[in-house]
Amino acid sequence: MRLVTFAAKDGASHLGAFTERGVVDLSAAARELGFPREIFSSMSSWLEGGANRLVDPSRLTAKTATTALQPSEVRLLPPVPRPGKIVAIGLNYKDHSIESGATVPPKSPIIFAKFTTSIAGPEDPIVIPVGNPNVDYEAELAVVIGRRGKAIPAEHAFEYVAGYMPLNDVSARVWQFGDRQWVRGKSCDTFCPTGPHLTTRDEIPDPHALAIRARVNGVTMQDSHTSKMIFGVPELIEFTSASITLEPGDIIATGTPEGVGAFRKPPVFLKPGDVVEVEIEKLGVLRNPVVAAGG
């Protein structure tokens, strides 16, 4: 099932599902689905309520045809509008590790954080901060946590996954490299676009078998495959949860492959008027325009 957070004509935020007939407001369809309406009041309510393991997409499509909204009638918001944590992984593809100058891939995951205020949705603008600190794109597979857990063994890690979505780990390279740590350069407002939807785990048997690409103005800049990750999803969940409690709605950004702008010759950085797309096989295309601060 493909889940979205959307705003309709009433301006309020709703939890919906993409179906063959359009976007279904799940709170309006709750009774037909046999669930309390409050479970579908928001993405966080759905995740915390555990309904992600119970909804039958075929039943949803068949019973809610008359309530489906067309894509033109809704505005998609970030699928998880306010995650508790964004745990990001650095240098998790060998080729990207090499292009960045780290000739020896890391022996354990490199973890950093992106602040929640960096979240943006599909079609939301990526805002270049004042001073233009060399803003770059990074196509990544995002894992959304669906169950609270600590010290999760790798063999049980997928039991804690709600689903997956494309993510753009936008980075201000001047600040990232100049600060000698990555949080400020990675956490600017709008620097974590996600979407267009969250695809539930049952739809993706193997998250390590997906093509991943980034395009700028239609030109392919990154073209790789999640099978090239150094540390897979189970290992990342095990490593992170050894010291950090993972909660429903938390996001793990699993790292980017080679082809980012900073290490091209000459470098390619984002500028106002650009359009960035992150596409992951079976998960959709995340599209964001680029604007200047105040523009």
Coordinates of C-alpha atoms in Angstrom, one line a residue:
M1 CA 0.0 0.0 0.0
R2 CA 1.2 3.5 -0.8
L3 CA 0.3 6.0 2.0
V4 CA 0.3 9.8 1.7
T5 CA -0.2 12.7 4.0
F6 CA -2.3 15.2 2.0
A7 CA -4.1 18.5 2.2
A8 CA -7.5 18.7 0.5
K9 CA -9.8 21.7 -0.1
D10 CA -10.5 22.1 3.6
G11 CA -6.8 22.8 4.1
A12 CA -6.5 20.2 6.9
S13 CA -4.0 17.4 6.9
H14 CA -5.3 13.9 6.1
L15 CA -3.9 10.4 5.9
G16 CA -4.6 8.8 2.5
A17 CA -3.8 5.8 0.3
F18 CA -3.1 5.8 -3.4
T19 CA -5.4 3.4 -5.2
E20 CA -6.3 2.7 -8.8
R21 CA -9.2 5.1 -8.4
G22 CA -7.3 8.0 -6.8
V23 CA -6.4 9.1 -3.3
V24 CA -8.6 7.6 -0.5
D25 CA -9.1 9.5 2.7
L26 CA -8.5 6.7 5.2
S27 CA -10.3 8.4 8.1
A28 CA -13.4 8.6 6.0
A29 CA -13.0 4.9 5.0
A30 CA -12.2 3.7 8.5
R31 CA -15.6 2.2 9.2
E32 CA -15.7 0.2 6.0
L33 CA -12.2 -1.1 6.8
G34 CA -13.2 -2.1 10.3
F35 CA -11.0 0.3 12.2
P36 CA -11.6 3.1 14.6
R37 CA -11.4 6.4 12.8
E38 CA -8.8 7.8 15.1
I39 CA -6.2 5.3 13.9
F40 CA -6.3 7.0 10.5
S41 CA -6.4 10.6 11.8
S42 CA -2.7 11.1 10.9
M43 CA 0.4 9.2 9.8
S44 CA 1.7 9.1 13.4
S45 CA -1.6 7.7 14.7
W46 CA -1.5 5.0 12.0
L47 CA 2.1 4.1 12.8
E48 CA 1.6 4.0 16.5
G49 CA -1.7 2.1 16.2
G50 CA 0.0 -0.8 14.4
A51 CA -2.6 -0.7 11.6
N52 CA 0.1 -1.0 9.0
R53 CA 0.1 -4.8 9.4
L54 CA -3.7 -5.1 9.1
V55 CA -5.1 -3.0 6.2
D56 CA -5.9 -5.0 3.0
P57 CA -5.2 -2.7 0.0
S58 CA -7.6 -4.7 -2.3
R59 CA -10.4 -4.3 0.1
L60 CA -9.6 -0.6 0.4
T61 CA -9.8 -0.1 -3.4
A62 CA -13.0 -2.1 -3.8
K63 CA -15.0 -0.5 -1.0
T64 CA -14.1 3.2 -1.3
A65 CA -14.4 4.0 -5.0
T66 CA -16.9 6.8 -4.5
T67 CA -14.7 8.6 -1.9
A68 CA -11.4 8.7 -3.9
L69 CA -10.0 12.1 -4.8
Q70 CA -8.1 12.8 -8.0
P71 CA -4.4 13.8 -7.6
S72 CA -5.3 17.3 -8.9
E73 CA -7.7 17.7 -5.9
V74 CA -5.0 17.2 -3.2
R75 CA -1.6 18.7 -2.3
L76 CA 0.9 16.1 -1.1
L77 CA 2.7 16.8 2.2
P78 CA 5.7 15.0 3.6
P79 CA 4.5 11.4 4.2
V80 CA 5.8 11.6 7.8
P81 CA 5.3 15.3 8.6
R82 CA 7.1 15.4 12.0
P83 CA 9.4 12.4 12.6
G84 CA 10.8 12.1 16.1
K85 CA 14.3 11.5 14.7
I86 CA 16.0 11.5 11.3
V87 CA 19.0 9.2 11.6
A88 CA 21.3 9.6 8.5
I89 CA 24.1 7.3 7.4
G90 CA 27.3 8.6 5.8
L91 CA 29.5 6.9 3.2
N92 CA 27.3 3.8 2.9
Y93 CA 28.1 3.2 -0.8
K94 CA 31.7 2.1 -1.7
D95 CA 31.8 4.2 -4.9
H96 CA 30.6 7.4 -3.0
S97 CA 33.1 6.7 -0.2
I98 CA 35.9 6.6 -2.8
E99 CA 34.8 9.7 -4.7
S100 CA 34.7 11.6 -1.5
G101 CA 38.3 10.8 -0.8
A102 CA 37.7 8.1 1.8
T103 CA 39.5 5.4 -0.1
V104 CA 38.8 2.8 2.6
P105 CA 35.1 2.2 3.2
P106 CA 34.0 2.5 6.8
K107 CA 34.1 -0.6 9.0
S108 CA 30.9 0.4 10.8
P109 CA 28.1 2.8 9.9
I110 CA 28.7 6.5 10.2
I111 CA 25.7 8.1 11.9
F112 CA 24.7 11.8 11.9
A113 CA 21.4 13.6 12.5
K114 CA 19.2 15.8 10.4
F115 CA 16.9 18.0 12.4
T116 CA 13.2 17.5 12.0
T117 CA 12.7 21.1 10.8
S118 CA 14.5 20.1 7.6
I119 CA 11.6 18.0 6.5
A120 CA 9.9 19.0 3.2
G121 CA 7.4 17.3 0.9
P122 CA 7.1 16.5 -2.8
E123 CA 7.1 19.7 -4.9
D124 CA 8.1 21.8 -1.9
P125 CA 11.0 24.2 -2.8
I126 CA 14.5 23.5 -1.6
V127 CA 15.6 26.9 -0.3
I128 CA 19.3 27.9 -0.8
P129 CA 20.4 29.7 2.3
V130 CA 21.7 33.3 2.2
G131 CA 25.4 33.1 1.1
N132 CA 24.8 30.1 -1.2
P133 CA 27.0 27.6 0.7
N134 CA 27.4 25.1 -2.2
V135 CA 24.1 23.2 -1.9
D136 CA 24.2 19.6 -3.2
Y137 CA 21.7 16.8 -3.8
E138 CA 21.9 13.2 -2.4
A139 CA 19.4 10.5 -3.5
E140 CA 18.7 8.1 -0.7
L141 CA 16.4 5.3 0.4
A142 CA 14.5 6.2 3.6
V143 CA 13.4 3.6 6.0
V144 CA 10.4 4.5 8.2
I145 CA 10.2 2.8 11.6
G146 CA 6.9 1.2 12.5
R147 CA 7.5 -0.2 16.0
R148 CA 9.3 1.0 19.1
G149 CA 12.5 -1.0 19.7
K150 CA 15.9 -1.0 21.4
A151 CA 18.8 -3.4 20.8
I152 CA 17.0 -4.9 17.8
P153 CA 18.9 -7.9 16.3
A154 CA 19.5 -7.8 12.6
E155 CA 17.5 -11.0 12.1
H156 CA 14.4 -9.3 13.4
A157 CA 15.0 -5.8 12.0
F158 CA 12.4 -5.9 9.3
E159 CA 9.7 -6.5 11.9
Y160 CA 10.3 -2.9 13.0
V161 CA 10.0 -1.4 9.5
A162 CA 6.7 0.3 8.4
G163 CA 7.9 1.1 4.9
Y164 CA 10.2 3.0 2.5
M165 CA 10.3 6.2 0.5
P166 CA 12.7 8.3 -1.5
L167 CA 14.6 11.0 0.4
N168 CA 16.9 13.8 -0.7
D169 CA 19.7 14.4 1.8
V170 CA 20.3 18.0 0.7
S171 CA 23.7 19.3 1.9
A172 CA 25.4 22.7 2.3
R173 CA 28.9 21.6 1.5
V174 CA 30.7 24.7 2.7
W175 CA 29.2 24.3 6.2
Q176 CA 29.3 20.5 6.2
F177 CA 33.1 20.4 5.5
G178 CA 34.0 23.7 7.2
D179 CA 32.3 22.7 10.5
R180 CA 34.2 19.4 10.7
Q181 CA 30.8 17.8 11.6
W182 CA 27.8 17.5 9.4
V183 CA 24.7 18.5 11.4
R184 CA 24.4 22.2 10.5
G185 CA 25.2 21.7 6.8
K186 CA 22.7 18.8 6.6
S187 CA 19.8 20.3 8.6
C188 CA 18.9 23.6 7.0
D189 CA 15.2 24.2 6.5
T190 CA 13.9 22.3 3.5
F191 CA 17.0 20.1 3.3
C192 CA 15.2 16.8 3.8
P193 CA 12.5 16.4 1.1
T194 CA 10.7 13.0 1.3
G195 CA 7.9 11.3 -0.6
P196 CA 5.9 11.2 -2.7
H197 CA 4.4 8.5 -0.6
L198 CA 5.4 5.8 2.0
T199 CA 5.3 2.3 0.4
T200 CA 4.5 -0.3 3.1
R201 CA 7.1 -3.0 3.8
D202 CA 4.9 -5.8 2.4
E203 CA 5.1 -4.2 -1.1
I204 CA 9.0 -4.3 -1.1
P205 CA 10.2 -7.8 -0.3
D206 CA 13.9 -6.7 -0.6
P207 CA 14.9 -3.0 -0.2
H208 CA 18.4 -4.0 -1.4
A209 CA 17.1 -4.7 -4.9
L210 CA 16.0 -1.3 -6.1
A211 CA 17.4 1.1 -8.7
I212 CA 18.1 4.6 -7.3
R213 CA 18.7 7.7 -9.4
A214 CA 19.0 11.5 -9.0
R215 CA 18.3 14.0 -11.8
V216 CA 18.9 17.7 -12.0
N217 CA 16.9 19.5 -14.7
G218 CA 16.3 16.1 -16.4
V219 CA 20.0 15.1 -16.5
T220 CA 20.8 11.9 -14.6
M221 CA 23.5 12.7 -12.0
Q222 CA 23.3 9.5 -9.9
D223 CA 22.4 6.1 -11.2
S224 CA 23.0 3.2 -8.9
H225 CA 21.4 0.3 -7.0
T226 CA 20.6 -0.3 -3.3
S227 CA 22.4 -3.6 -3.6
K228 CA 25.6 -1.5 -3.4
M229 CA 25.0 -0.4 0.1
I230 CA 27.9 -1.4 2.4
F231 CA 25.5 -1.8 5.4
G232 CA 22.0 -3.1 4.6
V233 CA 18.8 -2.1 6.4
P234 CA 19.0 -4.9 9.1
E235 CA 22.6 -3.9 10.0
L236 CA 21.7 -0.2 10.2
I237 CA 18.7 -0.9 12.5
E238 CA 20.8 -3.2 14.7
F239 CA 23.7 -0.7 14.9
T240 CA 21.5 2.3 15.6
S241 CA 19.1 0.7 18.1
A242 CA 22.1 -0.6 20.1
S243 CA 22.3 2.9 21.7
I244 CA 19.2 4.8 20.4
T245 CA 15.6 3.8 21.0
L246 CA 13.8 3.7 17.6
E247 CA 10.1 4.8 17.6
P248 CA 7.3 4.8 15.1
G249 CA 7.8 7.5 12.5
D250 CA 11.6 7.7 12.9
I251 CA 13.4 7.9 9.6
I252 CA 16.7 6.2 8.7
A253 CA 18.3 7.7 5.6
T254 CA 20.5 4.9 4.3
G255 CA 23.2 6.9 2.5
T256 CA 23.8 8.0 -1.1
P257 CA 25.6 6.5 -4.1
E258 CA 28.3 8.1 -6.2
G259 CA 27.6 11.1 -8.5
V260 CA 26.9 14.0 -6.0
G261 CA 27.7 17.4 -7.2
A262 CA 30.6 18.3 -4.8
F263 CA 32.9 15.6 -6.2
R264 CA 32.3 16.1 -9.9
K265 CA 34.9 17.8 -12.0
P266 CA 34.0 20.6 -12.2
P267 CA 31.6 20.6 -9.1
V268 CA 27.9 21.0 -9.8
F269 CA 25.9 22.7 -7.1
L270 CA 22.2 23.5 -7.1
K271 CA 21.0 27.0 -8.1
P272 CA 17.6 28.8 -8.2
G273 CA 15.5 27.5 -11.0
D274 CA 16.8 24.0 -10.9
V275 CA 14.5 21.0 -10.4
V276 CA 15.8 17.9 -8.6
E277 CA 14.2 14.5 -8.8
V278 CA 15.0 11.4 -6.7
E279 CA 13.6 8.2 -8.2
I280 CA 13.7 4.8 -6.5
E281 CA 12.3 1.8 -8.3
K282 CA 8.8 0.8 -7.0
L283 CA 8.8 3.8 -4.6
G284 CA 8.1 6.7 -7.0
V285 CA 9.7 10.0 -7.9
L286 CA 10.4 12.8 -5.4
R287 CA 10.5 16.1 -7.3
N288 CA 11.5 19.5 -5.8
P289 CA 12.2 22.9 -7.4
V290 CA 15.1 25.0 -6.1
V291 CA 14.7 28.6 -5.0
A292 CA 16.8 31.3 -3.4
A293 CA 16.1 32.4 0.2
G294 CA 13.3 35.0 0.2
G295 CA 12.5 34.0 -3.4

